[in-house]
mmCIF file of C-alpha atoms and ligand atoms in Angstrom:
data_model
loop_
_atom_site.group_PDB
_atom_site.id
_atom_site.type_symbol
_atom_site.label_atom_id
_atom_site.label_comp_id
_atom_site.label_asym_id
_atom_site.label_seq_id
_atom_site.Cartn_x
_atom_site.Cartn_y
_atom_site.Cartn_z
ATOM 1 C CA UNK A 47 -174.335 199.677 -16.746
ATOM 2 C CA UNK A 48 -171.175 198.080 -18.025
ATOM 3 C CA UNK A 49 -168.154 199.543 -18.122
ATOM 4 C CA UNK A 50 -165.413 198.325 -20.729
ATOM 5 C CA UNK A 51 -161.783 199.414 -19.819
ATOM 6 C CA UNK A 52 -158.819 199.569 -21.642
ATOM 7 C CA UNK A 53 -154.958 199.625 -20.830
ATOM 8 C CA UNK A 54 -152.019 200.643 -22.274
ATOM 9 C CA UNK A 55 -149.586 202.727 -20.355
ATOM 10 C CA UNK A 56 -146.445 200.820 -20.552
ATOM 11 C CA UNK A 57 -145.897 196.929 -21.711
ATOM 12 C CA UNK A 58 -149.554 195.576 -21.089
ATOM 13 C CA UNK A 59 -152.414 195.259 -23.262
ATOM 14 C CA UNK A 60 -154.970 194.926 -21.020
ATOM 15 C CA UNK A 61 -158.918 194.710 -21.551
ATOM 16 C CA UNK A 62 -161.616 194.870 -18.583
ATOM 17 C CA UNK A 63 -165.313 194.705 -18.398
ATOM 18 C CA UNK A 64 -167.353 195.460 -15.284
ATOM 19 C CA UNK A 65 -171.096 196.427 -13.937
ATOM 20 C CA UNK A 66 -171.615 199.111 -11.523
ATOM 21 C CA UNK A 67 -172.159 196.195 -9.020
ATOM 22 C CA UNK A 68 -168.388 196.263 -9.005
ATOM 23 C CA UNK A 69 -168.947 192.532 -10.607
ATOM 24 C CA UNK A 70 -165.452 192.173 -12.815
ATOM 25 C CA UNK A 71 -166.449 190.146 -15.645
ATOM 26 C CA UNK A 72 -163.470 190.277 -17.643
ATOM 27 C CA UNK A 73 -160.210 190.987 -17.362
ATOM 28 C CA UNK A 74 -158.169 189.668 -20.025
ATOM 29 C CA UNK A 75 -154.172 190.841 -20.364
ATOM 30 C CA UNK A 76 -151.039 190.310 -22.937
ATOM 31 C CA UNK A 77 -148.264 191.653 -21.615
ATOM 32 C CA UNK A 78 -144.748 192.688 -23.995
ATOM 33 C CA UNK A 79 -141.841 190.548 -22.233
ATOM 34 C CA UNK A 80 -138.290 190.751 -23.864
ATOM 35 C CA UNK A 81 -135.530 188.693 -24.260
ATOM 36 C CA UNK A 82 -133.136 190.894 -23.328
ATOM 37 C CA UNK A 83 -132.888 194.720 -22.796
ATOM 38 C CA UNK A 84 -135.470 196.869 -22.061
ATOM 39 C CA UNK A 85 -138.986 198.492 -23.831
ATOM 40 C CA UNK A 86 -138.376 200.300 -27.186
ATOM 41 C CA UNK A 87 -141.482 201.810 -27.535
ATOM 42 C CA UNK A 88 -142.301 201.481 -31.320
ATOM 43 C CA UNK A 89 -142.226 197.749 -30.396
ATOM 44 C CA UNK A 90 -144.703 198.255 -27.369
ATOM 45 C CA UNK A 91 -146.886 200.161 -30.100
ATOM 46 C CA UNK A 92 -146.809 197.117 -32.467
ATOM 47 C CA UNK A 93 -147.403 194.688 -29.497
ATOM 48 C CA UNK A 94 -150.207 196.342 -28.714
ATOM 49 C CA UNK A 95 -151.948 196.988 -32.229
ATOM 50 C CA UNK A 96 -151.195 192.905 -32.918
ATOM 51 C CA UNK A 97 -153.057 191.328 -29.579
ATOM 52 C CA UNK A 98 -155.900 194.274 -29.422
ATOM 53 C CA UNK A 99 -158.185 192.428 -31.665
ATOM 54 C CA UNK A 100 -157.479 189.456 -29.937
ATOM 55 C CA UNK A 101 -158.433 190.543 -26.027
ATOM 56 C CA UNK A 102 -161.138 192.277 -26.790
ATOM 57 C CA UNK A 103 -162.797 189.173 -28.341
ATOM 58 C CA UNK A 104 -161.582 186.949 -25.733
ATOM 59 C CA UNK A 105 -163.055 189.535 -23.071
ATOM 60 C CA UNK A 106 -166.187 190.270 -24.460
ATOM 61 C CA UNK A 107 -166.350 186.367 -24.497
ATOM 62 C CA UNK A 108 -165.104 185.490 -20.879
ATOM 63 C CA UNK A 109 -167.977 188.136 -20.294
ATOM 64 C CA UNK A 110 -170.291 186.074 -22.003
ATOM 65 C CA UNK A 111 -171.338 190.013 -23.830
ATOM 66 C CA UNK A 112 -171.290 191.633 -27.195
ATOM 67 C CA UNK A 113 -170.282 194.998 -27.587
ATOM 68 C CA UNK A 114 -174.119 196.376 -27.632
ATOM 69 C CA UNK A 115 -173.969 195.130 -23.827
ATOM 70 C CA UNK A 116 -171.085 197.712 -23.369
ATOM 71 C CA UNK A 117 -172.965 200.629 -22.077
ATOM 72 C CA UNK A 118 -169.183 202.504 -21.544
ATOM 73 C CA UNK A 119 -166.083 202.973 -23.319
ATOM 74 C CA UNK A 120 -162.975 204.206 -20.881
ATOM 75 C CA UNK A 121 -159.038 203.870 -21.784
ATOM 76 C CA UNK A 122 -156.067 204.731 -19.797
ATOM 77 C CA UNK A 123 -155.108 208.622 -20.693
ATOM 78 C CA UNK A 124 -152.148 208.982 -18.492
ATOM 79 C CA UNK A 125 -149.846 208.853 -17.493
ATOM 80 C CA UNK A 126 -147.814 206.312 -19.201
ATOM 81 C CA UNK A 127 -145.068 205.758 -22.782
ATOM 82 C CA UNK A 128 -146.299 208.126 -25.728
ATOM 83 C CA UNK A 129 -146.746 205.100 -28.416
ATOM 84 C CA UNK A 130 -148.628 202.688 -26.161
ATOM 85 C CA UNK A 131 -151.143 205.053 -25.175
ATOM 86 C CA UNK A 132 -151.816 206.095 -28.477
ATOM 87 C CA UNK A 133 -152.709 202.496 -29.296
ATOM 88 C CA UNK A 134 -155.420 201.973 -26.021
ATOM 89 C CA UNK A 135 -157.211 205.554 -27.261
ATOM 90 C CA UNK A 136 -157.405 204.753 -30.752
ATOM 91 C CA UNK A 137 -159.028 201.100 -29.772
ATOM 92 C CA UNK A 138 -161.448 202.946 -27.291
ATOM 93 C CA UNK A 139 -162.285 205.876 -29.456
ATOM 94 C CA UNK A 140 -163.050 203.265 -32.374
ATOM 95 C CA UNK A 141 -165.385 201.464 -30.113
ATOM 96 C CA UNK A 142 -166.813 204.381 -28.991
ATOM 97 C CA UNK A 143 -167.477 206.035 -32.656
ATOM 98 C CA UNK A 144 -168.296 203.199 -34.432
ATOM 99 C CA UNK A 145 -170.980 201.710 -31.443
ATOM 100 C CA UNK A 146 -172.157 205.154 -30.394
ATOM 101 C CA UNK A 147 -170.694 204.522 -26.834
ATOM 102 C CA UNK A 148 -169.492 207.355 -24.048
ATOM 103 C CA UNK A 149 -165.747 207.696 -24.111
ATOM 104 C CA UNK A 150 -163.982 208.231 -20.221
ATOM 105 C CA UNK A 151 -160.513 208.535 -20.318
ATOM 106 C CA UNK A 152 -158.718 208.004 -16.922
ATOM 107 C CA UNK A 153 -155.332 208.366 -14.952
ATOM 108 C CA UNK A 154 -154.010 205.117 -14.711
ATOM 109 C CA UNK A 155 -152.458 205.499 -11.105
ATOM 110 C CA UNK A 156 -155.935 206.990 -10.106
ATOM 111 C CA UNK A 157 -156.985 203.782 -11.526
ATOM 112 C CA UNK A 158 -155.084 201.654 -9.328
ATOM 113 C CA UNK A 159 -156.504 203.639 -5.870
ATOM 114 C CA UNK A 160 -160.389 203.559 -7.090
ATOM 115 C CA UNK A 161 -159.252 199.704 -7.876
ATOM 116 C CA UNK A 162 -158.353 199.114 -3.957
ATOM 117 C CA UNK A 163 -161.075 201.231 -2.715
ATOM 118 C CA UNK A 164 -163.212 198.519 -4.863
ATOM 119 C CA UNK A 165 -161.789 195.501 -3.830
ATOM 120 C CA UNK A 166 -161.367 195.845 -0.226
ATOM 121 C CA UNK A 167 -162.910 197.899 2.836
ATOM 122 C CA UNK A 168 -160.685 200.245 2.527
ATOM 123 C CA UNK A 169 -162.048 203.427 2.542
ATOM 124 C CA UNK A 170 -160.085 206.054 2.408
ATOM 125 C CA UNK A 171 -156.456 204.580 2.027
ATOM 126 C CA UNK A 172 -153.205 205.936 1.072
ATOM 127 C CA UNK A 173 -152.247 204.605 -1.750
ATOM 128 C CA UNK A 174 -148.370 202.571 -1.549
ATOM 129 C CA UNK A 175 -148.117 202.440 -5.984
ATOM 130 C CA UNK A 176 -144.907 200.693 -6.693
ATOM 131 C CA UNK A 177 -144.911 199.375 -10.040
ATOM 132 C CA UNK A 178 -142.125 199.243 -12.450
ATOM 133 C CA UNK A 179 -142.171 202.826 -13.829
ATOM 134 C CA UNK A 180 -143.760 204.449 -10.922
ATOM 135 C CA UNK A 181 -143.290 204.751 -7.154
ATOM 136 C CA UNK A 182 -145.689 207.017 -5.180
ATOM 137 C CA UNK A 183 -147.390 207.324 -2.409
ATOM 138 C CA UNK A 184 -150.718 208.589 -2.852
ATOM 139 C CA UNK A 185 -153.706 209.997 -0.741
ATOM 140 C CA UNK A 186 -156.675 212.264 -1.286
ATOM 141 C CA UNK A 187 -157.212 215.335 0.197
ATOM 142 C CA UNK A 188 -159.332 218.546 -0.556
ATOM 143 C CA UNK A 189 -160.307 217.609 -3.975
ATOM 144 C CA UNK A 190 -157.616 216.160 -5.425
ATOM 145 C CA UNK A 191 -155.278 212.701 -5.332
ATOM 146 C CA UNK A 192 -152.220 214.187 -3.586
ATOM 147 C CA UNK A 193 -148.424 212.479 -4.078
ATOM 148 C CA UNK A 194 -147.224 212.408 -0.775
ATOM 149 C CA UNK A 195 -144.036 210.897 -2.104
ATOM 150 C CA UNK A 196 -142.408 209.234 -4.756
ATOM 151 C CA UNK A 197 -139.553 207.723 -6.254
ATOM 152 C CA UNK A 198 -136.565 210.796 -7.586
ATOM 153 C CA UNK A 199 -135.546 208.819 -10.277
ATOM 154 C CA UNK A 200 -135.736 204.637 -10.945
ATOM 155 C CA UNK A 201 -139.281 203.011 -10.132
ATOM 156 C CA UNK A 202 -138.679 200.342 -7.653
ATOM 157 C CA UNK A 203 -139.811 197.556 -10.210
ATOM 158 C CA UNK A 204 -137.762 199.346 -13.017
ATOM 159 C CA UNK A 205 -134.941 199.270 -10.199
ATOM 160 C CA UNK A 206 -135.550 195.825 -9.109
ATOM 161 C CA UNK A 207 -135.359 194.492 -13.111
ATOM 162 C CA UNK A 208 -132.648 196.152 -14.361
ATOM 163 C CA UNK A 209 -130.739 194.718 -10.961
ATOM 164 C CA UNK A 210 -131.795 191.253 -11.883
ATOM 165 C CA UNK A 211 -130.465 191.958 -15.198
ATOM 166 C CA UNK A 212 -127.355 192.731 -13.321
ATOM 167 C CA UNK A 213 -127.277 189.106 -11.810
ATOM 168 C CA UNK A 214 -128.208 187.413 -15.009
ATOM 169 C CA UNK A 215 -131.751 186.483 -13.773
ATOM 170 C CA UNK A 216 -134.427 187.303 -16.631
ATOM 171 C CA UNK A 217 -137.328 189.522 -16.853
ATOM 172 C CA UNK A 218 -139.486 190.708 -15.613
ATOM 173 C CA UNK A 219 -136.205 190.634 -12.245
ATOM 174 C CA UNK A 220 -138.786 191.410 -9.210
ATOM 175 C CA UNK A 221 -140.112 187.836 -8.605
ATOM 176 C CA UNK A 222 -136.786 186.727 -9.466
ATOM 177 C CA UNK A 223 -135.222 188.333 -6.808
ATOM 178 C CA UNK A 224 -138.422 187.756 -4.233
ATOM 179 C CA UNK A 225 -136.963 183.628 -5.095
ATOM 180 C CA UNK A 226 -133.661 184.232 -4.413
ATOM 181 C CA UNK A 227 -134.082 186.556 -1.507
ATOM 182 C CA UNK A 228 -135.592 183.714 0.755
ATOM 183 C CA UNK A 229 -132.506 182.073 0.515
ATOM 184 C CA UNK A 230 -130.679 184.314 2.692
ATOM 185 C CA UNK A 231 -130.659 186.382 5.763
ATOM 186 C CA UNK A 232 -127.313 187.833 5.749
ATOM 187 C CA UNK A 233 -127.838 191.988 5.321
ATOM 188 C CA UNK A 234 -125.432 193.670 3.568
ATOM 189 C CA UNK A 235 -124.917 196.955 4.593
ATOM 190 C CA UNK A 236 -126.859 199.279 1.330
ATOM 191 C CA UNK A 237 -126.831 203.009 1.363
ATOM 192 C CA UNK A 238 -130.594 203.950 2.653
ATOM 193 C CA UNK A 239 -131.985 206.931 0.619
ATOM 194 C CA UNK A 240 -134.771 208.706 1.948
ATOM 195 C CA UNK A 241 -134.799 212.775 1.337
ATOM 196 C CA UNK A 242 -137.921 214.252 3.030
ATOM 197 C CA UNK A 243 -141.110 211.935 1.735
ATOM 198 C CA UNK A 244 -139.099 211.054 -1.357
ATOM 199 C CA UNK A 245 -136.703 207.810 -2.043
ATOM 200 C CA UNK A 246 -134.125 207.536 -4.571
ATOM 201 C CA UNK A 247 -132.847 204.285 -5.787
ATOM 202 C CA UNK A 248 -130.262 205.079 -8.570
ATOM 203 C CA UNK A 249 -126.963 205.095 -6.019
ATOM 204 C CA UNK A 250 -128.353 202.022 -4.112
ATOM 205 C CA UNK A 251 -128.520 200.197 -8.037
ATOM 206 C CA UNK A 252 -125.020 201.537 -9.000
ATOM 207 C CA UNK A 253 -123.652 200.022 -5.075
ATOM 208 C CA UNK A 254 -125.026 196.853 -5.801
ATOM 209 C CA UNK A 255 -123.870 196.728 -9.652
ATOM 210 C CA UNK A 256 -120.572 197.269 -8.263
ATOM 211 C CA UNK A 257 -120.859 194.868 -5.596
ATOM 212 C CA UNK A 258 -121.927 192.188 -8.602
ATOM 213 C CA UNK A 259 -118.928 193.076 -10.664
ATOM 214 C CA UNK A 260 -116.324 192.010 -8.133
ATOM 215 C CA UNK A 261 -117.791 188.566 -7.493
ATOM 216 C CA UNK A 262 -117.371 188.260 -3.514
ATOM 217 C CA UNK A 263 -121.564 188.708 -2.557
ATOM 218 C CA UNK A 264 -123.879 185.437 -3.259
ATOM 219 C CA UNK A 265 -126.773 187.009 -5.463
ATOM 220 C CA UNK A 266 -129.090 185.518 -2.372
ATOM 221 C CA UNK A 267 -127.464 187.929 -0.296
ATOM 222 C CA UNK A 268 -127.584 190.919 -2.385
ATOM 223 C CA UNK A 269 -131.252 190.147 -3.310
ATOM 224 C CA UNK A 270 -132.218 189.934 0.389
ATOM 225 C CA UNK A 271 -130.572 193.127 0.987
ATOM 226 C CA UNK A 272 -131.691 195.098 -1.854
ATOM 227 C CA UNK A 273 -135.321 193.978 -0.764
ATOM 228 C CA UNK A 274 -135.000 194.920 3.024
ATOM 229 C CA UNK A 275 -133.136 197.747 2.224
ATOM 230 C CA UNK A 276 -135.661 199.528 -0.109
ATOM 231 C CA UNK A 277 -139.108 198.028 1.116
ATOM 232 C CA UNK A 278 -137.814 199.801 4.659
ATOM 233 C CA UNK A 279 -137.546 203.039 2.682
ATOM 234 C CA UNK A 280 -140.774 202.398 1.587
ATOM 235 C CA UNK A 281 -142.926 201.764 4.356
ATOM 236 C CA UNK A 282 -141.042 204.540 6.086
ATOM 237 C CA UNK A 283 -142.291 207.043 3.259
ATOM 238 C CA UNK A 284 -146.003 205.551 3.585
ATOM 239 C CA UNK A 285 -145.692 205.518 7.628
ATOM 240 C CA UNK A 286 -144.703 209.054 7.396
ATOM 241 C CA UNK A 287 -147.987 209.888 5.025
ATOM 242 C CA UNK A 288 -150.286 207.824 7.207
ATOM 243 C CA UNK A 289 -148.962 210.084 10.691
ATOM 244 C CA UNK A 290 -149.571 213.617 8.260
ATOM 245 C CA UNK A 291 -153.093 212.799 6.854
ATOM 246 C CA UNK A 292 -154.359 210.886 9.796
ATOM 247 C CA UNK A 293 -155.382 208.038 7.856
ATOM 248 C CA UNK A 294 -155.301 204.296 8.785
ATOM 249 C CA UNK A 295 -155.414 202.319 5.588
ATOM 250 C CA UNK A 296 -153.015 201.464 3.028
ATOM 251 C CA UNK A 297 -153.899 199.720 -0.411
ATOM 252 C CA UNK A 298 -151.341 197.887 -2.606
ATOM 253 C CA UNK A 299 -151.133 199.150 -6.126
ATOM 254 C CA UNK A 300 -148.358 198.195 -8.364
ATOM 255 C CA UNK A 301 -146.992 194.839 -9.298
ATOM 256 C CA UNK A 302 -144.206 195.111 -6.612
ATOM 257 C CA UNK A 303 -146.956 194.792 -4.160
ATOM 258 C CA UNK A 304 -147.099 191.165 -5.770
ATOM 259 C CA UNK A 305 -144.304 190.566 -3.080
ATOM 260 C CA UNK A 306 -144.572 188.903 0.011
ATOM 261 C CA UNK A 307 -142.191 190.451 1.885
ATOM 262 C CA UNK A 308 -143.091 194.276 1.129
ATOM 263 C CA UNK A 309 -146.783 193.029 2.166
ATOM 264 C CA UNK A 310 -145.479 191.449 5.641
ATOM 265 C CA UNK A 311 -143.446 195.002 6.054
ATOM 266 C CA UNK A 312 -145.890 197.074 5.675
ATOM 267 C CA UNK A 313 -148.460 195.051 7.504
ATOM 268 C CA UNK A 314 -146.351 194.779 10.195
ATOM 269 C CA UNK A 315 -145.607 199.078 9.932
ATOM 270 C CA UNK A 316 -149.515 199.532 10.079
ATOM 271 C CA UNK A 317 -150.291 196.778 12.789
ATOM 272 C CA UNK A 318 -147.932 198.566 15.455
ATOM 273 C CA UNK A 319 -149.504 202.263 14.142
ATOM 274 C CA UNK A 320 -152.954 200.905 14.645
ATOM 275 C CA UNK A 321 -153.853 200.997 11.228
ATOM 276 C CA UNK A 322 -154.604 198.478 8.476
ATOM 277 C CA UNK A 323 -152.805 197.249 4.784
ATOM 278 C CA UNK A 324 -155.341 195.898 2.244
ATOM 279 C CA UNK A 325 -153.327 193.888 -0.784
ATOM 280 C CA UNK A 326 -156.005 193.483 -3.791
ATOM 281 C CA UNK A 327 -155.263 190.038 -5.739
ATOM 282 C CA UNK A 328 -152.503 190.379 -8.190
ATOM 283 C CA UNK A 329 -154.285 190.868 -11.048
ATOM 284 C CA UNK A 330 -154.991 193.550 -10.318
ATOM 285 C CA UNK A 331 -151.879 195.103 -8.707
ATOM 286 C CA UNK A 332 -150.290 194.209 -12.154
ATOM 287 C CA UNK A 333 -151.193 196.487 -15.165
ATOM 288 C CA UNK A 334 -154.990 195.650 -15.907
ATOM 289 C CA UNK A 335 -157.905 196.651 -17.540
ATOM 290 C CA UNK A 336 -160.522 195.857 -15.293
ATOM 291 C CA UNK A 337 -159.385 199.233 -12.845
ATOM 292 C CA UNK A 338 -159.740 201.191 -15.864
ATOM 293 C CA UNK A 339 -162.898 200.086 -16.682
ATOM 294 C CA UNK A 340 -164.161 200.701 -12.940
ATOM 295 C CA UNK A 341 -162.691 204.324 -12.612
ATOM 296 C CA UNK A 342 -164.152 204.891 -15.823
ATOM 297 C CA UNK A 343 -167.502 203.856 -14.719
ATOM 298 C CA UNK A 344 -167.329 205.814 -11.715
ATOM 299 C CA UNK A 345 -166.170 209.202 -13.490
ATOM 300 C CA UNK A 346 -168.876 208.427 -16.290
ATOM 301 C CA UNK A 347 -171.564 208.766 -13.492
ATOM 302 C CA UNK A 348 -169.965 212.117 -12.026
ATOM 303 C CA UNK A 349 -170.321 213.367 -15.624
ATOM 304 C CA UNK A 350 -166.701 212.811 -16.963
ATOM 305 C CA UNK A 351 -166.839 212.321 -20.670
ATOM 306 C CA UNK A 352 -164.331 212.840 -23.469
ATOM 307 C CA UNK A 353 -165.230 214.168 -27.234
ATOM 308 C CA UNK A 354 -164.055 210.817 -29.288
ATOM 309 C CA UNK A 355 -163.389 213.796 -32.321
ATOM 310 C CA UNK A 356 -161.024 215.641 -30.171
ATOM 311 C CA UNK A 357 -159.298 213.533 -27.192
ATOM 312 C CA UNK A 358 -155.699 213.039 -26.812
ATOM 313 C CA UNK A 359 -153.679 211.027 -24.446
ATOM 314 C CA UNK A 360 -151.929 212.821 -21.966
ATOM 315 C CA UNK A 361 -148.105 211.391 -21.102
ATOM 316 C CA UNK A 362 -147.343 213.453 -19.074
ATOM 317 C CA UNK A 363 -150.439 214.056 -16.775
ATOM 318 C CA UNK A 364 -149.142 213.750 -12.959
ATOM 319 C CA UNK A 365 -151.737 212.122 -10.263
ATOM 320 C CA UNK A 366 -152.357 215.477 -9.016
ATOM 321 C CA UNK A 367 -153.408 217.416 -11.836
ATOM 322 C CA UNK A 368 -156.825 215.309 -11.858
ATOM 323 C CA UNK A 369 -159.814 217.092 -10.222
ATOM 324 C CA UNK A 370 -161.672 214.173 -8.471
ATOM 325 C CA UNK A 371 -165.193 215.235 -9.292
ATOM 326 C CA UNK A 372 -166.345 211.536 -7.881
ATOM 327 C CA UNK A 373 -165.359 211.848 -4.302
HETATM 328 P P1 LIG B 233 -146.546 196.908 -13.207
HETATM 329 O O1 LIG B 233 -145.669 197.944 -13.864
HETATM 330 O O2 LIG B 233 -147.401 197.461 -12.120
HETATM 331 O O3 LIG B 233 -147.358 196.068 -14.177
HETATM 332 O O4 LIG B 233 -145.581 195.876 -12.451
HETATM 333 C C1 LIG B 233 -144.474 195.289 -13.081
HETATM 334 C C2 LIG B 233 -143.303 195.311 -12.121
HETATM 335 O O5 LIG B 233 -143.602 194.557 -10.950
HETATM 336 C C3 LIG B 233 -142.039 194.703 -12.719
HETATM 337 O O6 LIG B 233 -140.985 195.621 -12.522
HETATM 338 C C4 LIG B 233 -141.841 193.427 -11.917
HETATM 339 O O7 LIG B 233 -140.466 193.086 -11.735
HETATM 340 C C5 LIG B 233 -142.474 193.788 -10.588
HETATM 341 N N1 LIG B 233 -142.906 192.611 -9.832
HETATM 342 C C6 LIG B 233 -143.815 191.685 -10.198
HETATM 343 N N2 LIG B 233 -143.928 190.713 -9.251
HETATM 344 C C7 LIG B 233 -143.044 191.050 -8.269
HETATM 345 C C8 LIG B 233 -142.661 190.452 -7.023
HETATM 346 N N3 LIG B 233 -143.211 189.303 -6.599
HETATM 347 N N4 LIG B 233 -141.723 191.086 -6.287
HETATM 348 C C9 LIG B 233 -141.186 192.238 -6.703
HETATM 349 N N5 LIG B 233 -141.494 192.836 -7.864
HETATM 350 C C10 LIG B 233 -142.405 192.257 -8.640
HETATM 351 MG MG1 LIG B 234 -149.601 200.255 -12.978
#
């Protein structure tokens, strides 16, 4: 069976094709990058509608398939920006009502776990998601994905681009300031903001604004600190999770998990815990299609299906308000 997969929570229009042999054989991606400034969603929406046609022909092509191979339809439901979802659902349900396919509509951070689970040996990992809207720590237990912890207000990538911004370094900032970061080793003292399982990252971004606007801190320095400042807050958060649910795994998810530095953290955190850190490739830490198509798959088979007539997106929908029929 193959599985066809589309995204559209936030900037990326993403399209992925896979078998049940968790084979990916597509995973084609356009991604909305600005100038300056941030998303305006009406522009995300038109993004989106403009490339669509365009992935899906170059992934049904880099999967050497036609759309009669597709044996699945599944697009990202939620959570995610109101006007970019609407686009991935319309595309899917299309597909689905005009080739007679099954529709699946999945939770995109779900989507990101099943992804690691898929990639790697990890079994039954918690989930460190730090992506550029989100930031949450994720693990299942009795029945459901649980959030462990999360971000209070700013994602970390969100955070980490809007600091950038700050400097004058473009977008998306997080790479950016990964660069810049190895130049340095000099730690600034940050304020450290952990409350219970949860970080918050607004006060540390306003500190550092400030420290920007009076000129005496090399960007190097402020980048190194930011990142060893909040990756510490991080793994602290995940090593906290991993002691309370006894697990021994941790999966990447996210497109800060593209950075080196957060990986060597947290590998280090689990190597002196006794437990393990799995980092899938960064395609598919990023926004992608090819988890949605493989979480779609696998709900398809526990008998998850939408009605194409009837299905809306859901904004809104938290990690925890999905029953995991799979597992
Ligand atoms: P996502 O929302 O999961 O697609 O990830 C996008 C976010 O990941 C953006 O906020 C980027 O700045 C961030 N990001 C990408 N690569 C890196 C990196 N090497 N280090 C830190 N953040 C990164
Ligand atoms: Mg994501």
């Amino acid at each position: 069976m193959i599985s066809l997969g589309i995204e559209s929570t936030a900037h990326t229009f993403g399209i992925g094709i896979v078998d049940d042999s968790k084979k990916i054989l597509a995973n084609v991606k356009r991604m909305y990058t600005t100038e300056e400034g941030g998303l305006i969603p009406a522009k995300l929406a038109e993004h989106h509608v403009t490339v669509c046609g365009d992935v899906l022909h170059e992934a049904l092509t880099e999967a050497c398939i036609t759309i009669k191979d597709v044996g699945i339809v599944a697009f990202s439901q939620s959570p995610g920006i109101g006007n970019s979802l609407r686009i991935g659902m319309q595309a899917a349900r299309t597909l689905a009502l005009t080739h007679n396919k099954p529709l699946v509509g999945v939770n995109h951070c779900i989507a990101h776990l099943e992804m690691g689970r898929a990639l790697t040996s990890a079994k039954d990992p918690v989930l460190l998601y730090a992506s550029g809207a989100n930031t949450q720590i994720i693990a299942y237990d009795t029945g459901k994905y649980r959030i462990f912890g999360e971000t209070l207000d700013l994602g970390v990538g969100n955070f980490l681009d809007a600091f950038a911004r700050d400097l004058g370094l473009g977008f998306p900032g997080g790479p950016h300031v990964e660069k810049l970061a190895l130049a340095s080793s000099n730690l600034i003292e940050l304020p450290y903001v952990v409350k219970g399982m949860d970080i918050s990252l607004s006060g540390i971004f306003t500190n550092l604004r400030g420290k920007i606007k009076t000129g005496k801190f090399a960007p190097a320095d402020l980048c190194y600190s930011a990142q060893e400042t909040v990756f510490a807050m991080l793994c602290e958060v995940t090593e906290r999770a991993l002691a309370h649910t006894g697990k021994t795994e941790v999966v990447f998810g996210g497109g800060v998990g593209c950075n080196i530095r957060l990986q060597e953290m947290v590998s280090r955190m689990c190597a002196e815990r006794g437990a393990v850190a799995y980092c899938p490739p960064n395609q598919f830490l990023v926004d992608n299609g090819a988890m949605i198509a493989w979480l779609g798959l696998i709900e398809y088979n526990a008998g998850v299906m939408e009605n194409p007539d009837t299905v809306q997106i859901k904004p809104y929908l938290r990690t925890d308000q999905v029953d995991v029929v799979w597992r």
